[in-house]
Tab-separated table of C-alpha atoms and ligand atoms in Angstrom:
chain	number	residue	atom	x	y	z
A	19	UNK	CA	108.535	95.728	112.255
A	20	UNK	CA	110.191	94.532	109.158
A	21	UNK	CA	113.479	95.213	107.604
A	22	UNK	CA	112.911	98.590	105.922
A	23	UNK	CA	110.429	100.119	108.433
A	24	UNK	CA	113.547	99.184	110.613
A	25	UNK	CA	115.974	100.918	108.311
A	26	UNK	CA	113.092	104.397	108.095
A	27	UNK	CA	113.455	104.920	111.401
A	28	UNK	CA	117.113	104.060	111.889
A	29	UNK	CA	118.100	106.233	109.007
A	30	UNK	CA	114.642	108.208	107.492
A	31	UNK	CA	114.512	112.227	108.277
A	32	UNK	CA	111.256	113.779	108.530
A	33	UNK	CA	111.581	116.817	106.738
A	34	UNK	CA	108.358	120.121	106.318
A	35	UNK	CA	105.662	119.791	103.712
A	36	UNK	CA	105.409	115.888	104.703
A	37	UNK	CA	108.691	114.664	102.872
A	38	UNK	CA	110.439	111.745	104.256
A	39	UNK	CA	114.362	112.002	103.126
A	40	UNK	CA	115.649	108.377	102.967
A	41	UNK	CA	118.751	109.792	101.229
A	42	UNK	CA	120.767	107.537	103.271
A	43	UNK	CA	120.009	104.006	101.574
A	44	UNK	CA	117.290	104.662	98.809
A	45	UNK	CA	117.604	107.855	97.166
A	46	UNK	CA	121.266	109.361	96.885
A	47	UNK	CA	123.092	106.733	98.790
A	48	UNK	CA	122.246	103.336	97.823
A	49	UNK	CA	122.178	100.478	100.044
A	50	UNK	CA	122.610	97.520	97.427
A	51	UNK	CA	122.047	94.598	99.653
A	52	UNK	CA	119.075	96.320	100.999
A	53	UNK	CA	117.803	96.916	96.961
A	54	UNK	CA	118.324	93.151	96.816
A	55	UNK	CA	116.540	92.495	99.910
A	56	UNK	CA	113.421	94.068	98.586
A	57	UNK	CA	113.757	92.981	95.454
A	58	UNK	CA	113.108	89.334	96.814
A	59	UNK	CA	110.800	90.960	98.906
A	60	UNK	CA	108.372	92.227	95.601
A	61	UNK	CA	109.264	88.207	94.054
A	62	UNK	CA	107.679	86.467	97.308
A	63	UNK	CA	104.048	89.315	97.099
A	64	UNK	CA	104.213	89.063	93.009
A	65	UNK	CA	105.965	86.058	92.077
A	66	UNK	CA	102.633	83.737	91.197
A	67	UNK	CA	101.943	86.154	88.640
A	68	UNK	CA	103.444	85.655	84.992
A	69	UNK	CA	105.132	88.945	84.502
A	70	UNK	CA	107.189	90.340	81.062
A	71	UNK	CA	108.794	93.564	82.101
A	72	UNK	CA	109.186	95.304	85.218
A	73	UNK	CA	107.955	98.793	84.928
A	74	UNK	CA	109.284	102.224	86.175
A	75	UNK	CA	110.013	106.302	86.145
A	76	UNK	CA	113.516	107.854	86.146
A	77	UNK	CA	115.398	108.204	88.450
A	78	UNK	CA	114.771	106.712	91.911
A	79	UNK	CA	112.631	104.046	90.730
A	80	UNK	CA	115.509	102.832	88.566
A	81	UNK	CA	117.519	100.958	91.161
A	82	UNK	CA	114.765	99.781	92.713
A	83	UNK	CA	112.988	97.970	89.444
A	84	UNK	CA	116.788	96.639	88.538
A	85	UNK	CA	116.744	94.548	91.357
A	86	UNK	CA	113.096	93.269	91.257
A	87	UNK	CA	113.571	92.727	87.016
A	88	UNK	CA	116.507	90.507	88.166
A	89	UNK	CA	114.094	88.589	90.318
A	90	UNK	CA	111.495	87.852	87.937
A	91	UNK	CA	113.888	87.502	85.113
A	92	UNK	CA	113.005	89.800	82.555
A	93	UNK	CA	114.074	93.425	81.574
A	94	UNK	CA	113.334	96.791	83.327
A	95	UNK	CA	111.669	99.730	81.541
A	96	UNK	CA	111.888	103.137	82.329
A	97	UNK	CA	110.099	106.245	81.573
A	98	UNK	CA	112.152	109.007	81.232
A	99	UNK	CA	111.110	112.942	81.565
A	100	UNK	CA	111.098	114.778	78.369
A	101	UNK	CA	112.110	118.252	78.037
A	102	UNK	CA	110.757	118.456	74.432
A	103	UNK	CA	107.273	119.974	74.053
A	104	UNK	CA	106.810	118.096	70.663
A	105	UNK	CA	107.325	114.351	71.332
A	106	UNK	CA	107.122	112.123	68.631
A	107	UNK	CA	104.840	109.356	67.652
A	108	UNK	CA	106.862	106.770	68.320
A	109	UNK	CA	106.206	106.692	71.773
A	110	UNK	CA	103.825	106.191	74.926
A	111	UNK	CA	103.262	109.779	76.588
A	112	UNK	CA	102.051	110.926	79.866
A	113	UNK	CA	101.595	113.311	82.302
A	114	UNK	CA	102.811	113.690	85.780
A	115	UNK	CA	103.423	115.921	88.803
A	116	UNK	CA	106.019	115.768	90.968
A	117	UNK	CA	105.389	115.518	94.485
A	118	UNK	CA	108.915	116.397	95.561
A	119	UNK	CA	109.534	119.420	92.791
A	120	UNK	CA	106.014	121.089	92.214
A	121	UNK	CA	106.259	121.069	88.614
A	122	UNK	CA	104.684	118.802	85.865
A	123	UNK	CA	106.397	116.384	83.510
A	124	UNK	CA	106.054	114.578	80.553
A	125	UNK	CA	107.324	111.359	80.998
A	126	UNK	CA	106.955	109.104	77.762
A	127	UNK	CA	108.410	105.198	76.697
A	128	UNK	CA	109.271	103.952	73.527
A	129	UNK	CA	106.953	102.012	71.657
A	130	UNK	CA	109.610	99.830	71.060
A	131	UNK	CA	109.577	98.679	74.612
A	132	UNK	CA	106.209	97.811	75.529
A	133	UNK	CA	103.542	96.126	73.531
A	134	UNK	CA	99.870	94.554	74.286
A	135	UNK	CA	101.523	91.150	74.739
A	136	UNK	CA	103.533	92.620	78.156
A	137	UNK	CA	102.381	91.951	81.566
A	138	UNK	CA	103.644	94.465	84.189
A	139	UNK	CA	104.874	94.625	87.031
A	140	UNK	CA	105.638	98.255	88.222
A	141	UNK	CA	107.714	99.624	90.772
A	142	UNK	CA	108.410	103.212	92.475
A	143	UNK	CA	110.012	104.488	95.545
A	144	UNK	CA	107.120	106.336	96.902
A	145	UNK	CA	103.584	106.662	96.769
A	146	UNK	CA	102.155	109.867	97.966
A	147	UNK	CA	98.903	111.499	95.453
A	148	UNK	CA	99.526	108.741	93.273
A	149	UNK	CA	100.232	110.857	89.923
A	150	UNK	CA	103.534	109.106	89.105
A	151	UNK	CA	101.706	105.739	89.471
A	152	UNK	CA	98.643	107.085	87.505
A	153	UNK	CA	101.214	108.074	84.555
A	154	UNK	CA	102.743	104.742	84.506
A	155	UNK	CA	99.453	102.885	84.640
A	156	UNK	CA	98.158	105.350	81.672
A	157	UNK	CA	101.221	104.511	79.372
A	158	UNK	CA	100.448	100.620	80.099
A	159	UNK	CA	97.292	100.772	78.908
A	160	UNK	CA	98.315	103.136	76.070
A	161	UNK	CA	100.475	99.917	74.682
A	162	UNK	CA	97.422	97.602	75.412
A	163	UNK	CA	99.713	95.904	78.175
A	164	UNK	CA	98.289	94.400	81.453
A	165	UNK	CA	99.324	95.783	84.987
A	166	UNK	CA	99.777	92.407	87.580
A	167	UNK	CA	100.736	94.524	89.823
A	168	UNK	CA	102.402	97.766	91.106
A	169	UNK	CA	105.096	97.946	94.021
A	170	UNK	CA	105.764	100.148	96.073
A	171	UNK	CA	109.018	100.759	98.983
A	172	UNK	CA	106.922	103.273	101.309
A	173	UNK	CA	103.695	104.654	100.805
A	174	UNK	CA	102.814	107.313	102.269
A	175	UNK	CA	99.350	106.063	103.838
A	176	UNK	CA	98.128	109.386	104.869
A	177	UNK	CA	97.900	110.919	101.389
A	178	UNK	CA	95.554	109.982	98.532
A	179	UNK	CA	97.641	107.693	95.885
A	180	UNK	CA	97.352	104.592	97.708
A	181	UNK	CA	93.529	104.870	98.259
A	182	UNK	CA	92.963	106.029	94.516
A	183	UNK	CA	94.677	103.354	93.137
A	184	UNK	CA	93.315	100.771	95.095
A	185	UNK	CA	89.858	101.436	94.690
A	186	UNK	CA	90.994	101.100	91.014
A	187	UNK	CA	90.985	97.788	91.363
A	188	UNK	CA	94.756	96.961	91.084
A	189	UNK	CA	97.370	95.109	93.293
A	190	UNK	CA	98.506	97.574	95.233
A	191	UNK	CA	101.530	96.540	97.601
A	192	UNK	CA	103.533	98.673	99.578
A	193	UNK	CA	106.691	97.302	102.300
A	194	UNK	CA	106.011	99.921	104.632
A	195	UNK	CA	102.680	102.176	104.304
A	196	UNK	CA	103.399	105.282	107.062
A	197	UNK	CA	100.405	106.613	108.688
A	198	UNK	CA	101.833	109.405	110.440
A	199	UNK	CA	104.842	111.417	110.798
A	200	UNK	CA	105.493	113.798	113.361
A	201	UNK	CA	107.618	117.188	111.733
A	202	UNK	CA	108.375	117.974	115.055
A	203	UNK	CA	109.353	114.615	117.035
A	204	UNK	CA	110.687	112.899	113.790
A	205	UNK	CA	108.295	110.012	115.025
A	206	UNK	CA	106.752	108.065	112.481
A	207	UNK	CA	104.101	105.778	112.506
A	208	UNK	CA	103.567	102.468	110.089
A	209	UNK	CA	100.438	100.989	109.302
A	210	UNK	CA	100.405	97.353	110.485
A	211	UNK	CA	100.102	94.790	107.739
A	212	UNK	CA	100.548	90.818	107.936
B	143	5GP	P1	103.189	110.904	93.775
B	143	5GP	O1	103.283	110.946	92.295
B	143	5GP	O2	102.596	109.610	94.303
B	143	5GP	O3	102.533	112.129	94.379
B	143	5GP	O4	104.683	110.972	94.323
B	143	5GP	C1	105.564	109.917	94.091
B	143	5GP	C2	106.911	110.407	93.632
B	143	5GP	O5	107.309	111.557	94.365
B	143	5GP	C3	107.944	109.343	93.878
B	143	5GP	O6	108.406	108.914	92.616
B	143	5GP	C4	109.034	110.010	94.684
B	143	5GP	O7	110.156	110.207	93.873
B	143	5GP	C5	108.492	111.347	95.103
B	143	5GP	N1	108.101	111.428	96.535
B	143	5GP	C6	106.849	111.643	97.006
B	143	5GP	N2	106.852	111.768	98.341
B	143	5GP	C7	108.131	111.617	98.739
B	143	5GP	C8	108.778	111.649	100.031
B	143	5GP	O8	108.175	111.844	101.098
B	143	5GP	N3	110.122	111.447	100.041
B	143	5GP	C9	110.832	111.227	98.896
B	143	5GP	N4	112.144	111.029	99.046
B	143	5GP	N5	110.259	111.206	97.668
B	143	5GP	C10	108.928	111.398	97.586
């Protein structure tokens, strides 16, 4: 087992409608040296790629990508959600669901952020259908930059995203895929990887 799927099940809650709360460290309470931890993590799977700008979506991806950007050396982008129905040209715009609320976002990035000469590296908390990734990947490609790679700190193996993407032909990598979790039990399962 490695650090974090030591920390999920130390600390993770498996909560109805196949959420895992990880409020504990990643998503409400922060644990910094663990941020830092997989930060060096995402330089030792990604760091033999040349990489511009570390890529991610408001707001639990933020932390996250800060730590990784200050791996690779370069600045972190995030997409924010936009509340106005009319966004402007000036930036990158897509759409995505949210697994956790049920509703759908826009979620755009300046123009003046990202260009065709970037290479990307980008970064979530979780991977479950896969539309946040989709959404990021769509406003790369929108600004004619490259995606080396996409990172994720659990994926949720036993929903679509990870497949999707995948067979999409990018470099997927996730620190701890789960394959099952038990609603009942709390017990959850993790895909082996080397
Ligand atoms: P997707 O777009 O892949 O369906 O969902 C990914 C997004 O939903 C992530 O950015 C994350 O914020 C949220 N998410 C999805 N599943 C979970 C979960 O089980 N637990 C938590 N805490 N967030 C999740």
């Amino acid at each position: 087992m490695n650090f974090l799927e030591e920390r999920i099940i130390r600390d993770g809650e498996v909560r109805p409608g196949q959420v895992l709360k990880v409020d504990g460290f990643l998503n409400h309470q922060m644990d910094v040296a663990l941020l830092e931890e997989i930060g060096r993590e995402f330089k030792r799977r990604f760091g033999h790629k040349r990489i511009t700008k570390v890529l991610t979506i408001e707001a639990s991806g933020i932390g996250i990508a800060c730590f990784a950007a200050r791996e690779f050396g370069v600045p972190m982008v995030f997409a924010k959600k936009s509340k106005s129905l009319n966004v402007g040209s000036d930036v990158y715009m897509a759409e995505v669901e949210s697994f956790t609320h049920g509703n759908r976002n826009q979620v755009i990035v300046s123009r003046k952020y990202l260009s065709g000469e970037d290479r990307l590296l980008i970064i979530d908390d979780f991977l479950a259908n896969g539309s946040a990734l989709q959404g990021l990947i769509a406003i790369a490609e929108a600004a004619g930059a490259s995606v080396e790679g996409l990172g994720i700190v659990i994926e949720k193996g036993f929903q679509p995203g990870g497949k999707l993407i995948r067979e999409r032909g990018f470099d997927l990598q996730s620190l701890a895929i789960v394959d099952a979790m038990d609603e009942e039990t709390g017990e959850i399962t993790f895909r082996r990887q080397e």
